């Protein structure tokens, strides 16, 4: 079997990226007089393994996309669906503190999310400007255009909902099919915009030459953003519990908060350790081995 | 599996990172170097399988080349992953040698 035919065992995308290199290596190895049957068997095995790996990776990417979309839908949907009622509902003084605390937490979570996303952009700004100056805009133009379009649609939806909830009472909102459809459509637009911006950011990041400090800051910024975004769900639930005088909603909200309180410090701690390792690696010879210890796990 | 893929001393990803720690190399030079310092013969299929995973994880990156033999270099995250794996191995090695009475320290 000719070496070029061996490449057929690999997926097409892999062949396009690594095919020529692998052929050169096979040729070099054959020139050394290695047993060809073992080499060919190894290449075939590698090709089959690559096909399995790509299939598994595609499945994981689909699952990750679906879970991110679902999470965004829960956050956006719960906020949009509850906000008008929560704002309009009169509360007895005994539960007013609960409403105030949940509202403050909600505003705080949105503010922190916005500030951290902005900070992430500022940290990457010098590398992004350099990327644009080198003519990189055409590489990301379509993705950015789609994301901007979805953002405009989400903004229009939010404006429509705002006007609707100002002109209607709680009872009218409850019975308005148009308003309900608007909440669903706006939630879908927010999910689409989030997904498209994430896709555009991922595609752009592949081209950026980030400074070490900027690269080291990204894991922490990502963990704080996710924590703040996740905090929106329990804040909404506790607010809803105050408005509806509902013990079950309060229990679910507090349970969400407890889970977040357990998961978030671990997530942020891991991001801090990763940032330290990245900074240490920038000056390879100054790596502190004790800072590298992860008890058998090297998370990158 | 840990995301870096570095589990044991004869893992192809670890051997490749060690080989690249002193400078960029292309596939054939990597295979020869690994055979020299570790006594492990990596075939083209195994070598490029490991290279693919390391590139995906951002632990190594290709360098520009006009030749079909494209060289690769270790990245800062790759150096950090290698340092972490080697520190862990050193800890286990020291403990094992000490318990066997083979380590004077």
Short mmCIF file of N, CA and C in Angstrom, two decimals, chain A residues 149-300:
data_model
loop_
_atom_site.label_atom_id
_atom_site.label_comp_id
_atom_site.label_asym_id
_atom_site.label_seq_id
_atom_site.Cartn_x
_atom_site.Cartn_y
_atom_site.Cartn_z
N UNK A 149 -26.14 41.47 14.62
CA UNK A 149 -27.54 41.38 14.19
C UNK A 149 -28.42 40.79 15.28
N UNK A 150 -27.96 39.70 15.89
CA UNK A 150 -28.73 39.06 16.97
C UNK A 150 -28.85 40.00 18.16
N UNK A 151 -27.79 40.81 18.42
CA UNK A 151 -27.83 41.75 19.54
C UNK A 151 -28.87 42.84 19.29
N UNK A 152 -28.92 43.32 18.05
CA UNK A 152 -29.93 44.34 17.70
C UNK A 152 -31.33 43.77 17.91
N UNK A 153 -31.54 42.50 17.47
CA UNK A 153 -32.85 41.85 17.63
C UNK A 153 -33.20 41.72 19.11
N UNK A 154 -32.20 41.32 19.93
CA UNK A 154 -32.45 41.17 21.37
C UNK A 154 -32.76 42.52 22.00
N UNK A 155 -32.01 43.58 21.58
CA UNK A 155 -32.26 44.92 22.10
C UNK A 155 -33.65 45.42 21.75
N UNK A 156 -34.08 45.15 20.50
CA UNK A 156 -35.42 45.56 20.08
C UNK A 156 -36.48 44.83 20.92
N UNK A 157 -36.24 43.54 21.15
CA UNK A 157 -37.17 42.75 21.97
C UNK A 157 -37.27 43.29 23.38
N UNK A 158 -36.12 43.63 23.97
CA UNK A 158 -36.11 44.17 25.34
C UNK A 158 -36.84 45.51 25.40
N UNK A 159 -36.62 46.34 24.37
CA UNK A 159 -37.31 47.65 24.33
C UNK A 159 -38.82 47.45 24.26
N UNK A 160 -39.24 46.48 23.41
CA UNK A 160 -40.67 46.20 23.28
C UNK A 160 -41.27 45.72 24.59
N UNK A 161 -40.56 44.84 25.28
CA UNK A 161 -41.05 44.33 26.57
C UNK A 161 -41.14 45.44 27.60
N UNK A 162 -40.15 46.33 27.58
CA UNK A 162 -40.13 47.44 28.54
C UNK A 162 -41.35 48.34 28.33
N UNK A 163 -41.61 48.65 27.06
CA UNK A 163 -42.77 49.51 26.75
C UNK A 163 -44.07 48.81 27.13
N UNK A 164 -44.12 47.48 26.86
CA UNK A 164 -45.32 46.72 27.19
C UNK A 164 -45.60 46.70 28.68
N UNK A 165 -44.56 46.44 29.47
CA UNK A 165 -44.78 46.34 30.92
C UNK A 165 -45.07 47.70 31.56
N UNK A 166 -44.67 48.80 30.87
CA UNK A 166 -45.00 50.14 31.40
C UNK A 166 -46.46 50.50 31.14
N UNK A 167 -47.01 50.01 30.01
CA UNK A 167 -48.36 50.42 29.63
C UNK A 167 -49.44 49.46 30.11
N UNK A 168 -49.03 48.29 30.67
CA UNK A 168 -50.05 47.32 31.08
C UNK A 168 -49.91 47.00 32.57
N UNK A 169 -51.05 46.62 33.17
CA UNK A 169 -51.02 46.20 34.56
C UNK A 169 -50.53 44.75 34.63
N UNK A 170 -50.29 44.24 35.86
CA UNK A 170 -49.84 42.85 36.02
C UNK A 170 -50.86 41.89 35.45
N UNK A 171 -52.16 42.17 35.68
CA UNK A 171 -53.22 41.27 35.19
C UNK A 171 -53.24 41.25 33.67
N UNK A 172 -53.07 42.45 33.06
CA UNK A 172 -53.09 42.51 31.59
C UNK A 172 -51.88 41.76 31.00
N UNK A 173 -50.75 41.93 31.66
CA UNK A 173 -49.55 41.23 31.19
C UNK A 173 -49.74 39.72 31.24
N UNK A 174 -50.39 39.25 32.33
CA UNK A 174 -50.60 37.82 32.51
C UNK A 174 -51.44 37.22 31.39
N UNK A 175 -52.38 38.00 30.87
CA UNK A 175 -53.29 37.47 29.86
C UNK A 175 -52.90 37.86 28.43
N UNK A 176 -51.81 38.57 28.29
CA UNK A 176 -51.41 39.02 26.96
C UNK A 176 -50.56 37.96 26.25
N UNK A 177 -51.13 37.37 25.19
CA UNK A 177 -50.37 36.39 24.40
C UNK A 177 -49.21 37.04 23.68
N UNK A 178 -49.44 38.30 23.23
CA UNK A 178 -48.37 39.03 22.52
C UNK A 178 -47.17 39.24 23.43
N UNK A 179 -47.47 39.64 24.70
CA UNK A 179 -46.36 39.89 25.62
C UNK A 179 -45.61 38.58 25.90
N UNK A 180 -46.36 37.47 26.09
CA UNK A 180 -45.73 36.16 26.33
C UNK A 180 -44.85 35.75 25.17
N UNK A 181 -45.38 35.95 23.94
CA UNK A 181 -44.58 35.60 22.75
C UNK A 181 -43.34 36.48 22.68
N UNK A 182 -43.49 37.75 23.09
CA UNK A 182 -42.35 38.67 23.10
C UNK A 182 -41.26 38.22 24.06
N UNK A 183 -41.68 37.71 25.23
CA UNK A 183 -40.70 37.20 26.21
C UNK A 183 -39.93 36.03 25.61
N UNK A 184 -40.66 35.10 24.97
CA UNK A 184 -40.01 33.92 24.38
C UNK A 184 -39.06 34.34 23.26
N UNK A 185 -39.55 35.22 22.35
CA UNK A 185 -38.74 35.64 21.21
C UNK A 185 -37.49 36.39 21.69
N UNK A 186 -37.65 37.25 22.71
CA UNK A 186 -36.50 38.01 23.22
C UNK A 186 -35.50 37.08 23.88
N UNK A 187 -36.01 36.06 24.62
CA UNK A 187 -35.11 35.09 25.24
C UNK A 187 -34.31 34.36 24.17
N UNK A 188 -34.99 33.94 23.09
CA UNK A 188 -34.30 33.24 22.00
C UNK A 188 -33.24 34.16 21.38
N UNK A 189 -33.59 35.44 21.19
CA UNK A 189 -32.63 36.39 20.60
C UNK A 189 -31.42 36.58 21.52
N UNK A 190 -31.66 36.64 22.85
CA UNK A 190 -30.54 36.81 23.80
C UNK A 190 -29.64 35.58 23.77
N UNK A 191 -30.26 34.38 23.72
CA UNK A 191 -29.47 33.14 23.66
C UNK A 191 -28.64 33.12 22.37
N UNK A 192 -29.29 33.49 21.25
CA UNK A 192 -28.57 33.50 19.97
C UNK A 192 -27.43 34.51 20.01
N UNK A 193 -27.70 35.71 20.54
CA UNK A 193 -26.65 36.74 20.60
C UNK A 193 -25.48 36.28 21.46
N UNK A 194 -25.79 35.68 22.63
CA UNK A 194 -24.72 35.20 23.52
C UNK A 194 -23.88 34.15 22.82
N UNK A 195 -24.56 33.17 22.19
CA UNK A 195 -23.84 32.10 21.50
C UNK A 195 -22.99 32.62 20.36
N UNK A 196 -23.55 33.57 19.58
CA UNK A 196 -22.81 34.09 18.43
C UNK A 196 -21.62 34.94 18.87
N UNK A 197 -21.80 35.74 19.96
CA UNK A 197 -20.66 36.52 20.47
C UNK A 197 -19.57 35.60 21.03
N UNK A 198 -20.01 34.53 21.71
CA UNK A 198 -19.03 33.57 22.25
C UNK A 198 -18.26 32.92 21.10
N UNK A 199 -18.98 32.58 20.04
CA UNK A 199 -18.34 31.97 18.87
C UNK A 199 -17.36 32.95 18.22
N UNK A 200 -17.80 34.22 18.09
CA UNK A 200 -16.92 35.24 17.49
C UNK A 200 -15.68 35.47 18.36
N UNK A 201 -15.89 35.49 19.70
CA UNK A 201 -14.76 35.71 20.61
C UNK A 201 -13.77 34.55 20.53
N UNK A 202 -14.30 33.31 20.46
CA UNK A 202 -13.42 32.14 20.38
C UNK A 202 -12.62 32.17 19.09
N UNK A 203 -13.30 32.51 17.98
CA UNK A 203 -12.61 32.55 16.68
C UNK A 203 -11.55 33.65 16.68
N UNK A 204 -11.87 34.80 17.32
CA UNK A 204 -10.92 35.90 17.35
C UNK A 204 -9.72 35.55 18.23
N UNK A 205 -10.00 34.91 19.38
CA UNK A 205 -8.93 34.60 20.35
C UNK A 205 -7.85 33.72 19.72
N UNK A 206 -8.26 32.88 18.75
CA UNK A 206 -7.27 32.00 18.11
C UNK A 206 -6.22 32.80 17.34
N UNK A 207 -6.57 34.03 16.94
CA UNK A 207 -5.64 34.84 16.14
C UNK A 207 -4.86 35.84 17.00
N UNK A 208 -5.25 36.02 18.27
CA UNK A 208 -4.62 37.06 19.09
C UNK A 208 -3.31 36.59 19.72
N UNK A 209 -2.34 37.50 19.69
CA UNK A 209 -1.08 37.20 20.38
C UNK A 209 -1.15 37.95 21.72
N UNK A 210 -1.75 37.31 22.71
CA UNK A 210 -1.96 37.96 24.01
C UNK A 210 -0.67 38.02 24.81
N UNK A 211 -0.49 39.15 25.51
CA UNK A 211 0.64 39.25 26.43
C UNK A 211 0.42 38.26 27.57
N UNK A 212 1.51 37.86 28.21
CA UNK A 212 1.41 36.84 29.27
C UNK A 212 0.43 37.24 30.36
N UNK A 213 0.49 38.51 30.79
CA UNK A 213 -0.40 38.95 31.88
C UNK A 213 -1.85 38.89 31.44
N UNK A 214 -2.09 39.27 30.18
CA UNK A 214 -3.47 39.22 29.65
C UNK A 214 -3.94 37.77 29.58
N UNK A 215 -3.07 36.88 29.10
CA UNK A 215 -3.43 35.47 28.99
C UNK A 215 -3.70 34.88 30.38
N UNK A 216 -2.88 35.29 31.36
CA UNK A 216 -3.03 34.75 32.72
C UNK A 216 -4.30 35.27 33.39
N UNK A 217 -4.77 36.48 32.97
CA UNK A 217 -5.96 37.06 33.60
C UNK A 217 -7.25 36.44 33.07
N UNK A 218 -7.22 35.87 31.87
CA UNK A 218 -8.44 35.39 31.23
C UNK A 218 -9.19 34.31 32.04
N UNK A 219 -8.50 33.29 32.59
CA UNK A 219 -9.24 32.27 33.35
C UNK A 219 -10.02 32.87 34.52
N UNK A 220 -9.41 33.82 35.26
CA UNK A 220 -10.08 34.43 36.41
C UNK A 220 -11.28 35.26 35.96
N UNK A 221 -11.09 36.04 34.90
CA UNK A 221 -12.19 36.86 34.39
C UNK A 221 -13.35 35.96 33.94
N UNK A 222 -13.03 34.86 33.30
CA UNK A 222 -14.07 33.92 32.86
C UNK A 222 -14.82 33.32 34.03
N UNK A 223 -14.08 32.94 35.09
CA UNK A 223 -14.72 32.32 36.25
C UNK A 223 -15.62 33.32 36.98
N UNK A 224 -15.16 34.57 37.10
CA UNK A 224 -15.97 35.59 37.79
C UNK A 224 -17.23 35.90 36.97
N UNK A 225 -17.08 35.97 35.65
CA UNK A 225 -18.24 36.23 34.78
C UNK A 225 -19.28 35.13 34.96
N UNK A 226 -18.82 33.88 34.94
CA UNK A 226 -19.77 32.76 35.06
C UNK A 226 -20.45 32.77 36.43
N UNK A 227 -19.68 33.08 37.48
CA UNK A 227 -20.26 33.14 38.83
C UNK A 227 -21.34 34.22 38.90
N UNK A 228 -21.02 35.41 38.37
CA UNK A 228 -21.99 36.52 38.42
C UNK A 228 -23.24 36.18 37.62
N UNK A 229 -23.04 35.56 36.44
CA UNK A 229 -24.19 35.20 35.61
C UNK A 229 -25.06 34.15 36.31
N UNK A 230 -24.39 33.18 36.94
CA UNK A 230 -25.15 32.13 37.64
C UNK A 230 -25.91 32.69 38.85
N UNK A 231 -25.37 33.75 39.47
CA UNK A 231 -26.03 34.33 40.66
C UNK A 231 -27.36 34.97 40.31
N UNK A 232 -27.57 35.26 39.02
CA UNK A 232 -28.83 35.88 38.60
C UNK A 232 -30.01 34.93 38.85
N UNK A 233 -29.79 33.62 38.68
CA UNK A 233 -30.89 32.65 38.84
C UNK A 233 -31.42 32.62 40.28
N UNK A 234 -30.58 32.40 41.32
CA UNK A 234 -31.13 32.41 42.68
C UNK A 234 -31.71 33.76 43.09
N UNK A 235 -31.10 34.86 42.60
CA UNK A 235 -31.64 36.19 42.93
C UNK A 235 -33.06 36.32 42.40
N UNK A 236 -33.27 35.86 41.16
CA UNK A 236 -34.62 35.89 40.57
C UNK A 236 -35.59 35.04 41.37
N UNK A 237 -35.13 33.84 41.74
CA UNK A 237 -36.01 32.91 42.46
C UNK A 237 -36.40 33.46 43.83
N UNK A 238 -35.44 34.06 44.53
CA UNK A 238 -35.73 34.60 45.87
C UNK A 238 -36.66 35.80 45.77
N UNK A 239 -36.45 36.58 44.73
CA UNK A 239 -37.32 37.73 44.49
C UNK A 239 -38.75 37.26 44.21
N UNK A 240 -38.85 36.22 43.35
CA UNK A 240 -40.15 35.66 43.02
C UNK A 240 -40.82 35.10 44.28
N UNK A 241 -40.01 34.46 45.13
CA UNK A 241 -40.56 33.89 46.38
C UNK A 241 -41.15 34.98 47.26
N UNK A 242 -40.45 36.15 47.31
CA UNK A 242 -40.95 37.27 48.12
C UNK A 242 -42.26 37.81 47.54
N UNK A 243 -42.31 37.93 46.21
CA UNK A 243 -43.50 38.49 45.56
C UNK A 243 -44.70 37.57 45.71
N UNK A 244 -44.46 36.26 45.56
CA UNK A 244 -45.55 35.29 45.54
C UNK A 244 -45.83 34.69 46.91
N UNK A 245 -45.06 35.09 47.91
CA UNK A 245 -45.15 34.47 49.24
C UNK A 245 -45.00 32.95 49.13
N UNK A 246 -44.05 32.52 48.36
CA UNK A 246 -43.92 31.10 48.06
C UNK A 246 -42.71 30.49 48.77
N UNK A 247 -42.98 29.54 49.67
CA UNK A 247 -41.89 28.86 50.36
C UNK A 247 -41.10 27.95 49.39
N UNK A 248 -41.78 27.18 48.51
CA UNK A 248 -41.02 26.34 47.58
C UNK A 248 -40.01 27.13 46.74
N UNK A 249 -40.44 28.30 46.20
CA UNK A 249 -39.51 29.11 45.41
C UNK A 249 -38.33 29.59 46.25
N UNK A 250 -38.65 29.92 47.52
CA UNK A 250 -37.58 30.37 48.42
C UNK A 250 -36.57 29.24 48.64
N UNK A 251 -37.09 28.03 48.85
CA UNK A 251 -36.20 26.87 49.08
C UNK A 251 -35.34 26.62 47.85
N UNK A 252 -35.98 26.65 46.66
CA UNK A 252 -35.21 26.41 45.42
C UNK A 252 -34.15 27.50 45.23
N UNK A 253 -34.54 28.75 45.50
CA UNK A 253 -33.60 29.86 45.35
C UNK A 253 -32.42 29.74 46.30
N UNK A 254 -32.72 29.44 47.57
CA UNK A 254 -31.64 29.31 48.56
C UNK A 254 -30.75 28.11 48.21
N UNK A 255 -31.38 27.00 47.74
CA UNK A 255 -30.59 25.82 47.35
C UNK A 255 -29.64 26.17 46.21
N UNK A 256 -30.15 26.95 45.24
CA UNK A 256 -29.30 27.41 44.14
C UNK A 256 -28.11 28.23 44.66
N UNK A 257 -28.44 29.10 45.64
CA UNK A 257 -27.41 29.96 46.21
C UNK A 257 -26.34 29.14 46.93
N UNK A 258 -26.79 28.11 47.66
CA UNK A 258 -25.85 27.25 48.39
C UNK A 258 -24.93 26.51 47.42
N UNK A 259 -25.53 25.96 46.34
CA UNK A 259 -24.72 25.24 45.34
C UNK A 259 -23.70 26.21 44.73
N UNK A 260 -24.17 27.43 44.43
CA UNK A 260 -23.25 28.41 43.84
C UNK A 260 -22.13 28.77 44.83
N UNK A 261 -22.50 28.89 46.11
CA UNK A 261 -21.50 29.19 47.13
C UNK A 261 -20.47 28.10 47.27
N UNK A 262 -20.85 26.86 46.93
CA UNK A 262 -19.91 25.75 47.01
C UNK A 262 -19.05 25.68 45.75
N UNK A 263 -19.69 25.86 44.59
CA UNK A 263 -18.99 25.66 43.31
C UNK A 263 -18.10 26.86 42.97
N UNK A 264 -18.60 28.06 43.23
CA UNK A 264 -17.92 29.26 42.77
C UNK A 264 -16.49 29.43 43.33
N UNK A 265 -16.27 29.28 44.67
CA UNK A 265 -14.90 29.45 45.16
C UNK A 265 -13.92 28.45 44.55
N UNK A 266 -14.40 27.21 44.32
CA UNK A 266 -13.53 26.20 43.70
C UNK A 266 -13.18 26.61 42.27
N UNK A 267 -14.20 27.12 41.55
CA UNK A 267 -13.99 27.53 40.16
C UNK A 267 -13.01 28.71 40.10
N UNK A 268 -13.20 29.69 40.99
CA UNK A 268 -12.33 30.86 41.00
C UNK A 268 -10.92 30.48 41.45
N UNK A 269 -10.84 29.60 42.46
CA UNK A 269 -9.54 29.15 42.95
C UNK A 269 -8.75 28.45 41.85
N UNK A 270 -9.44 27.61 41.09
CA UNK A 270 -8.77 26.89 39.99
C UNK A 270 -8.29 27.88 38.93
N UNK A 271 -9.11 28.90 38.66
CA UNK A 271 -8.72 29.91 37.66
C UNK A 271 -7.49 30.69 38.13
N UNK A 272 -7.44 31.00 39.45
CA UNK A 272 -6.29 31.73 40.00
C UNK A 272 -5.02 30.88 39.86
N UNK A 273 -5.14 29.58 40.18
CA UNK A 273 -3.97 28.70 40.08
C UNK A 273 -3.51 28.57 38.63
N UNK A 274 -4.46 28.48 37.72
CA UNK A 274 -4.10 28.39 36.30
C UNK A 274 -3.39 29.65 35.85
N UNK A 275 -3.89 30.82 36.28
CA UNK A 275 -3.24 32.09 35.94
C UNK A 275 -1.82 32.14 36.47
N UNK A 276 -1.62 31.65 37.71
CA UNK A 276 -0.26 31.64 38.29
C UNK A 276 0.67 30.75 37.47
N UNK A 277 0.14 29.59 37.07
CA UNK A 277 0.99 28.66 36.30
C UNK A 277 1.36 29.27 34.95
N UNK A 278 0.40 29.97 34.34
CA UNK A 278 0.69 30.60 33.05
C UNK A 278 1.75 31.68 33.19
N UNK A 279 1.63 32.47 34.30
CA UNK A 279 2.64 33.51 34.52
C UNK A 279 4.01 32.89 34.78
N UNK A 280 4.00 31.81 35.58
CA UNK A 280 5.27 31.14 35.90
C UNK A 280 5.90 30.57 34.64
N UNK A 281 5.05 30.05 33.74
CA UNK A 281 5.58 29.42 32.53
C UNK A 281 6.19 30.42 31.58
N UNK A 282 5.78 31.71 31.72
CA UNK A 282 6.32 32.72 30.81
C UNK A 282 7.82 32.90 31.04
N UNK A 283 8.25 32.70 32.29
CA UNK A 283 9.69 32.69 32.53
C UNK A 283 10.04 31.28 32.97
N UNK A 284 10.17 30.38 32.00
CA UNK A 284 10.26 28.94 32.30
C UNK A 284 11.26 28.61 33.39
N UNK A 285 12.35 29.33 33.41
CA UNK A 285 13.40 28.97 34.36
C UNK A 285 13.07 29.42 35.76
N UNK A 286 12.02 30.24 35.92
CA UNK A 286 11.70 30.72 37.27
C UNK A 286 10.47 30.02 37.84
N UNK A 287 10.13 28.86 37.24
CA UNK A 287 8.95 28.14 37.71
C UNK A 287 9.17 27.64 39.13
N UNK A 288 8.19 27.90 39.99
CA UNK A 288 8.24 27.39 41.35
C UNK A 288 7.53 26.04 41.40
N UNK A 289 8.26 24.94 41.63
CA UNK A 289 7.64 23.62 41.56
C UNK A 289 6.47 23.47 42.52
N UNK A 290 6.53 24.14 43.69
CA UNK A 290 5.42 23.97 44.63
C UNK A 290 4.14 24.58 44.08
N UNK A 291 4.30 25.63 43.26
CA UNK A 291 3.11 26.25 42.67
C UNK A 291 2.55 25.38 41.55
N UNK A 292 3.36 24.43 41.07
CA UNK A 292 2.93 23.59 39.97
C UNK A 292 2.17 22.37 40.45
N UNK A 293 2.27 22.06 41.76
CA UNK A 293 1.68 20.82 42.22
C UNK A 293 0.17 20.87 42.16
N UNK A 294 -0.39 19.91 41.50
CA UNK A 294 -1.84 19.85 41.41
C UNK A 294 -2.31 18.46 41.79
N UNK A 295 -1.48 17.73 42.53
CA UNK A 295 -1.82 16.39 42.99
C UNK A 295 -2.31 15.51 41.86
N UNK A 296 -1.48 15.42 40.84
CA UNK A 296 -1.75 14.50 39.75
C UNK A 296 -2.60 15.07 38.63
N UNK A 297 -3.13 16.28 38.84
CA UNK A 297 -3.97 16.85 37.78
C UNK A 297 -3.28 18.07 37.21
N UNK A 298 -3.10 18.08 35.90
CA UNK A 298 -2.49 19.23 35.25
C UNK A 298 -3.54 19.82 34.34
N UNK A 299 -4.27 20.77 34.90
CA UNK A 299 -5.44 21.25 34.18
C UNK A 299 -5.11 22.39 33.24
N UNK A 300 -5.15 22.09 31.96
CA UNK A 300 -4.96 23.15 30.96
C UNK A 300 -6.00 23.04 29.89
#
